[in-house]
Amino acid sequence: MPAKLAFLQSTLGRKNLMALTGLFLCLFLVIHLLGNLQLLMPKEEAMINYNSYSALLAGNTFIKIISYVLYFVLLSHALDAFWIIIKNRKSTIKYAYDDRKRASKWYSRNMWFLGTVLLLFLVIHFKDFWYIYKFGSLPYDQNGHKDLYTIVVNAFESGWYVCIYVVSMLALGYHLLHGFKSAVRTLGLYHPRYAKYVNTFGVIYSYTITIGFSMIPLYVYFKQFIP
Amino acid sequence: MMKINLKVWRQKNAMSKGKLVDYELKNIDPHMSFLEMMDTLNESLILRGETPIEFDHDCREGICGSCGMMINGQAHGPVAGLTVCQLHMREFKDEATIYIEPFRAKAFPIKRDLRIDRSAFDRIVQSGGFISVSTGQAVEANTLLITHETAESAFDSAACIGCGACVATCKNSSAALFTSAKIAHLVKLPQGKKEATKRVLNMVRQMDIEGFGHCSNTEACEVKCPQNISILNIARMNWEFNKTGGVLR
Amino acid sequence: MMVDAKIPEGPLEKKWSKYKAAAKLINPANRKKLKVIVVGTGLAGSSAAASLAELGYHVSSFCFQDSARRAHSVAAQGGVNAAKNYQNDGDSVYRMFYDTIKGGDFRSREANVYRLAECSLNLIDQAVAQGVPFAREYGGYLSNRSFGGVQVSRTFYARGQSGQQLLLGAYQALMRQVSLGKVNLYARHEMLDLVLIDGKAKGIIVRNLDDGKIERFAADAVVMATGGFGKIYYLSTLAMGCNASAIWRAHKRGAFMACPSWIQFHPTCLSQAGDYQSKLTLMSESLRNDGRIWVPKLNNESRAANDIPESERDYYLERKYPSFGNLAPRDISSRAAKERIDAGLGVGVLKNAVYLDFSKAIKEQGKHKIEEKYGNLFSMYKKITDDDAYQEPMRISPAAHFSMGGLWVDYELMTTIPGLFAIGEANFADHGANRLGANSLLQASVDGYFIIPYTIANYLSGELKNKKADISNSEFALIETEVSDRLKTLINIRGNKSSDYFHKKLGKLLYHQCGLSRSAKGLMEAIEEIKQYTEEFYQDLRVSGSVNEINAELEKAARVADYLEMANLMCYDALSREESCGAHFREEYQTSEGEALRNDEKFCYVSAWEWSKVNAKPILHKEPLVFEFMKPSVRSYR
């Protein structure tokens, strides 16, 4: 077997792919969140900024390439997970009475479930925003940019949509809480002191992303009731 | 004295289908060790003309790594940092129902009842868990200075007794803790660094060949390890593996 | 008949180098043609198998455990001695030789012991090279601690797991040879008999414990590294599987057994708590470096240990043996404890223990230092007893531990059967009548790494031209049938008592009559009782299942059958030796102060026993012990 392939086929190689794609997505989340924070500005300002930001992302070739990388990474992350799950199923035998859960955190054992929730969320997310932006007919704002802002705000003013969104962000939060730490370990950060710092960073990061992404729809939702 | 109800996994051989069988025991002294309770049960089975329960055990002081059972769904039972032989009946309530199953993993086939085949671990060590020094080649011991901290840290990794609880408790039946502890023990020491690349690649490959699952870093292995082997050993193994780029030289 | 140990002539310090210089060698191409069987994968077995395979021999290695790494060497906690003199405290090969001879109460061979001390230097180097994580000073140099019976610090250790770590070194060396195809390893295979062809050891009969099949293995030489048989007392520090069967079978085929009644009782074990108990866990003797042993001065003391004031405590070892104090050798410490317990001063619920107190050491050195040195022992104590030894003293008592006796071997570690070697605890060699702490790991390793590779070549060179043994030889068939019949006999008794019942009964009898102290009357009674037990055993034993399957009960029953025969020999051995020496304490032979009274005039020999028949008196042969370089003296630790 070619050496490179051997690396990928080993359990450790597979987990590396998982870790690297995961960390790349973590980085993306930060950028995504920073962009979305514009939605928290006063309405007029937010609309102009957000729409021009969206237009910038849509029109730039460099960003386009990045976005294809992103899709590829996302797909790899999911497919690799699928591959790992299959292999793990093959390695294990069920216990008649199982109480192993006491020895670990529930979210660390259920990354596949949290991941599936996120995947479903992404379908909704892409359909409602990305697809409409790309292929739907949108009104234009005063600067002549597609008015994504209004679409987003309209969506977030509906209660059930905000619910789905917040629940999904919780799933993301738990996914990150384990995923970030696990990824860093998989890459080989073994020094106890740095491992501790990175763990703390991971926790702060997960909370920030979860609260950040949840805050926006909640803010938009509740703002509609304030005259 | 306690009364307990046992549900013990009985299985004739690797091929046959096993099942949980009920046993009731009276007059169990809370100071008995868990295996002494099993002895008591077996003694009564023999006298009743039934087949006693086969289970692995030897030193009965937590160091040989022979014993290992899932007790109430947990590897080595409910108390952390113990092997089954060190577990005592005082940890259970009177009239308790106790489930006893073998350690399970595809790589650990059942031989009979609670006895399992852990030779996969031996084969992992055979693939590279050693320093290639033949008898007579060694230099004077104190020419090799190893700091106190390094020696202690290497010992922490070397303390593994090879019981297999890490595999049994892992949702993926991963042998990462076992394999990494040996890799880390040897790579931390200057005399073990020479073969580090070959060792990590071969041992990881053997671990995969044996059919163990992936490590998901759930940390359950560390929690159930009777020797408290740190999960950071796994990170060390990953580091050593990644350093090589995975290219077999 | 006198037996000859074949000790090389010349000055003590030259004997081993002279032997090595004169021993026959085998060229590498010829070594490939020779097969060696090594039974047992403890420190002696693994190191021998690995070292012989490295030299190019074809090695087959056997153990009854499911992995070679599980042999009971793992349980040795304290450490391994070596005369490195890293501490600059006056140690030397000669000093170590002196301590070991004296510790063994002048009942061991000078030449063997000197060689042990000499080779100790190489062992530490070897173990370090293998990656054994011995304790280190902050500067990176190896650390030492002191041990019972000596006044220097020469013990190398790896926290409380010295045996485990040394064994892992040897096991890994063995695994390396397995991966190179030089060793065929048979785990879960128990040796049930030895096959002799033309009077030479040429093979073994084993039972595959995973399917019950009886298998034959042939070789040019057989090495027995099957460990000790202290488990004969049922309650002991040994593993449940430790047994005498392999050496007993060799004995019945013609190998002499030397001083089988010399069993060391370890002074620092956890005391028995009830009838159900299956073993007595050992707490490393190294604890005695910092722990002080005491009992209350008053009979019927009912206060908790910490409530008893200093003035009402009897630090009896410090009182009776001021120069060695708590570090007095094992036999003396054990007997002193038994003496206090028998006097009604024992502590604990069953009044069967003494205190081992760390309060002073914790006060002087700090808890963290004690934790670093003995952390795992303290946690082990907590796990078993549910008590915290940092807060209150441990309760300890003596328990059967190490067999100084075993197969008689000459200087080459060969038994009286040509081609049959015995190494490690399985032989009688270096420890005399009492073994010093941290010398057992040493002896096992030195035998395996540094001695057998030389001496086996000296024997095998003569076997090159001889016809190779083959398992189709009629001797193999004959002995295989005997083995199967023996197992079938046990199963067919179909009585009403388990083998554990007989084992416990025999153990109790031996503990009282052939344990820490013995008397002619007690031993003669025991011999009669063993006869009855044997009769009852063969009438009322119940073994479930069949031969052709996994059957732990059958394994146990076969071992107990051999123990019953061995017990008879032990009692005769103890009875014939009308003196007290080391672990062998005859009540009739003691000083007015209750110390052992040796009789060098009449008993300065090794008793090498030849098998006669079941329940009969065995035949005694003597190997006179000649002290050329050391004068036997009264072994005083006062």
Short mmCIF file of C-alpha atoms in Angstrom, two decimals, chain B residues 12 29 31-33 36 39-40 42-43 46-52 54 56-61 63-66 80-82 86 88 90-91 111-112 115-119 121-123 125-127 129-142 144-149 151-156 158-163 178 182 185-186 189 191 226-227, chain C residues 47 51 54 64-70 72 74-75 77 84 86 124-126 128-142 158-161 164-165 168 171-173 175-179 185 188 210 234 237-242 273 276-279 281-282 372 380 382-386 449-450 496-498 500-501 542 544 549-553 555:
data_model
loop_
_atom_site.label_atom_id
_atom_site.label_comp_id
_atom_site.label_asym_id
_atom_site.label_seq_id
_atom_site.Cartn_x
_atom_site.Cartn_y
_atom_site.Cartn_z
CA LYS B 12 -19.62 -22.44 26.58
CA ASP B 29 -19.19 -11.24 54.26
CA HIS B 31 -15.06 -7.86 53.79
CA MET B 32 -14.79 -10.54 51.12
CA SER B 33 -13.14 -9.53 47.93
CA GLU B 36 -13.60 -14.52 46.93
CA ASP B 39 -14.90 -18.56 44.72
CA THR B 40 -17.74 -19.07 47.18
CA ASN B 42 -18.04 -21.74 42.41
CA GLU B 43 -17.57 -23.88 45.47
CA ILE B 46 -19.20 -27.72 42.25
CA LEU B 47 -20.95 -29.30 45.19
CA ARG B 48 -24.29 -29.00 43.42
CA GLY B 49 -22.82 -30.79 40.44
CA GLU B 50 -22.94 -27.77 38.16
CA THR B 51 -20.11 -26.35 36.08
CA PRO B 52 -18.26 -23.61 37.92
CA GLU B 54 -14.53 -19.72 34.46
CA ASP B 56 -9.31 -15.07 34.70
CA HIS B 57 -7.47 -14.27 37.90
CA ASP B 58 -4.06 -14.86 39.38
CA CYS B 59 -2.18 -12.53 41.69
CA ARG B 60 -5.25 -11.15 43.48
CA GLU B 61 -3.42 -8.02 44.41
CA ILE B 63 -0.80 -6.16 39.61
CA CYS B 64 -0.83 -9.11 37.20
CA GLY B 65 -3.68 -7.79 35.04
CA SER B 66 -5.36 -11.20 34.72
CA ALA B 80 -12.27 3.77 40.19
CA GLY B 81 -8.60 2.81 40.29
CA LEU B 82 -9.15 -0.87 41.14
CA GLN B 86 -9.22 -5.49 44.81
CA HIS B 88 -14.66 -5.72 48.04
CA ARG B 90 -18.65 -3.76 51.09
CA GLU B 91 -19.05 -1.60 47.98
CA LYS B 111 -13.04 -18.35 25.54
CA ARG B 112 -15.59 -19.41 28.09
CA ARG B 115 -12.52 -15.76 30.29
CA ILE B 116 -11.32 -13.81 27.28
CA ASP B 117 -8.44 -13.89 24.82
CA ARG B 118 -6.27 -10.81 25.20
CA SER B 119 -3.37 -12.06 23.11
CA PHE B 121 -2.09 -7.03 23.46
CA ASP B 122 0.91 -9.35 23.30
CA ARG B 123 1.01 -9.00 19.53
CA VAL B 125 4.00 -5.38 22.09
CA GLN B 126 5.65 -7.86 19.72
CA SER B 127 5.26 -5.37 16.90
CA GLY B 129 6.96 -2.40 22.30
CA PHE B 130 10.58 -2.93 23.29
CA ILE B 131 14.06 -1.51 23.12
CA SER B 132 16.27 -3.60 20.87
CA VAL B 133 19.06 -4.44 23.26
CA SER B 134 20.41 -7.92 23.62
CA THR B 135 21.78 -9.34 26.83
CA GLY B 136 25.32 -8.19 27.40
CA GLN B 137 25.24 -5.06 25.25
CA ALA B 138 24.30 -2.60 27.97
CA VAL B 139 26.60 0.21 29.05
CA GLU B 140 27.20 1.15 32.69
CA ALA B 141 23.82 2.30 34.02
CA ASN B 142 24.90 5.68 35.41
CA LEU B 144 22.84 7.38 31.03
CA LEU B 145 21.53 10.29 33.07
CA ILE B 146 17.78 10.55 33.27
CA THR B 147 16.25 13.29 35.38
CA HIS B 148 14.03 12.42 38.27
CA GLU B 149 11.03 13.96 36.51
CA ALA B 151 12.03 8.73 35.16
CA GLU B 152 8.85 9.34 37.14
CA SER B 153 6.92 10.31 34.05
CA ALA B 154 8.17 7.23 32.17
CA PHE B 155 7.15 5.12 35.13
CA ASP B 156 3.65 6.62 35.08
CA ALA B 158 4.99 2.01 32.23
CA ALA B 159 2.67 1.22 35.13
CA CYS B 160 0.08 -0.33 32.77
CA ILE B 161 -0.78 -3.91 33.79
CA GLY B 162 -2.38 -4.89 30.48
CA CYS B 163 -5.76 -5.86 31.94
CA PHE B 178 -2.72 0.45 26.20
CA LYS B 182 3.94 1.55 26.04
CA HIS B 185 7.03 4.88 28.36
CA LEU B 186 9.75 4.02 25.89
CA LEU B 189 13.51 7.61 27.98
CA GLN B 191 17.41 4.76 25.45
CA PRO B 226 -6.74 0.56 37.63
CA GLN B 227 -3.31 2.16 37.29
CA SER C 47 15.17 -13.47 30.59
CA SER C 51 18.83 -14.39 26.05
CA GLU C 54 19.37 -13.89 21.05
CA PHE C 64 0.08 -21.17 32.27
CA GLN C 65 -1.02 -17.52 32.40
CA ASP C 66 -2.79 -15.98 29.42
CA SER C 67 0.18 -13.73 28.78
CA ALA C 68 3.87 -14.05 29.53
CA ARG C 69 3.74 -10.71 31.30
CA ARG C 70 1.51 -11.96 34.11
CA HIS C 72 4.17 -13.59 39.62
CA VAL C 74 5.17 -8.75 38.79
CA ALA C 75 4.24 -8.75 42.43
CA GLN C 77 7.47 -4.54 45.07
CA LYS C 84 27.14 -0.85 42.54
CA TYR C 86 26.67 4.30 44.02
CA ILE C 124 21.25 -3.00 36.56
CA ASP C 125 22.94 -1.96 33.32
CA GLN C 126 20.88 -4.47 31.38
CA VAL C 128 18.29 0.31 32.38
CA ALA C 129 19.14 -0.38 28.74
CA GLN C 130 15.79 -2.15 28.36
CA GLY C 131 13.99 0.93 29.61
CA VAL C 132 13.18 -0.09 33.18
CA PRO C 133 12.26 3.23 34.84
CA PHE C 134 14.26 2.90 38.05
CA ALA C 135 13.97 5.74 40.54
CA ARG C 136 16.42 8.57 39.91
CA GLU C 137 17.91 11.42 41.88
CA TYR C 138 17.26 14.95 40.67
CA GLY C 139 20.66 15.03 38.98
CA GLY C 140 19.70 12.03 36.89
CA TYR C 141 21.70 9.37 38.74
CA LEU C 142 20.15 6.13 39.94
CA ALA C 158 10.82 1.48 40.51
CA ARG C 159 8.32 2.88 42.98
CA GLY C 160 6.45 -0.14 44.42
CA GLN C 161 6.48 -1.98 41.11
CA GLN C 164 6.54 -5.53 37.36
CA GLN C 165 8.98 -3.18 35.67
CA LEU C 168 8.22 -6.00 31.59
CA TYR C 171 8.90 -9.74 28.70
CA GLN C 172 9.57 -7.09 26.08
CA ALA C 173 12.90 -8.70 25.28
CA MET C 175 8.35 -10.40 22.73
CA ARG C 176 11.10 -9.04 20.51
CA GLN C 177 12.42 -12.55 20.01
CA VAL C 178 8.91 -13.83 19.35
CA SER C 179 8.47 -11.22 16.65
CA LEU C 185 5.54 -18.81 22.85
CA ARG C 188 -2.03 -21.02 28.69
CA ASP C 210 -7.74 -23.45 26.49
CA TYR C 234 -3.04 -21.85 50.55
CA THR C 237 1.51 -13.87 49.14
CA LEU C 238 1.65 -15.89 45.93
CA ALA C 239 -0.66 -15.82 42.97
CA MET C 240 -3.51 -18.30 42.85
CA GLY C 241 -1.90 -20.18 39.99
CA CYS C 242 1.59 -20.54 41.50
CA ALA C 273 -9.72 -11.31 57.88
CA TYR C 276 -13.08 -17.17 52.81
CA GLN C 277 -9.77 -15.42 52.25
CA SER C 278 -7.79 -16.57 49.23
CA LYS C 279 -4.51 -14.79 49.74
CA THR C 281 -1.36 -9.46 50.14
CA LEU C 282 2.22 -8.48 50.62
CA GLU C 372 6.31 9.45 46.55
CA MET C 380 -3.29 -0.65 47.93
CA LYS C 382 -6.61 1.50 51.54
CA LYS C 383 -8.24 -0.49 48.75
CA ILE C 384 -8.06 -3.75 50.65
CA THR C 385 -8.72 -2.70 54.22
CA ASP C 386 -10.59 0.56 53.71
CA TYR C 449 20.39 -13.31 31.64
CA PHE C 450 23.90 -14.11 32.71
CA ASN C 496 -18.17 -34.41 47.48
CA LYS C 497 -15.37 -31.96 48.21
CA SER C 498 -13.68 -29.38 46.05
CA ASP C 500 -9.95 -25.88 47.52
CA TYR C 501 -11.29 -27.71 50.54
CA ARG C 542 -14.97 -33.61 43.11
CA SER C 544 -16.48 -30.92 37.52
CA GLU C 549 -12.10 -28.41 27.79
CA ILE C 550 -11.24 -25.31 29.75
CA ASN C 551 -11.36 -26.57 33.29
CA ALA C 552 -9.89 -24.50 36.10
CA GLU C 553 -11.06 -27.00 38.68
CA GLU C 555 -5.97 -27.54 37.00
#
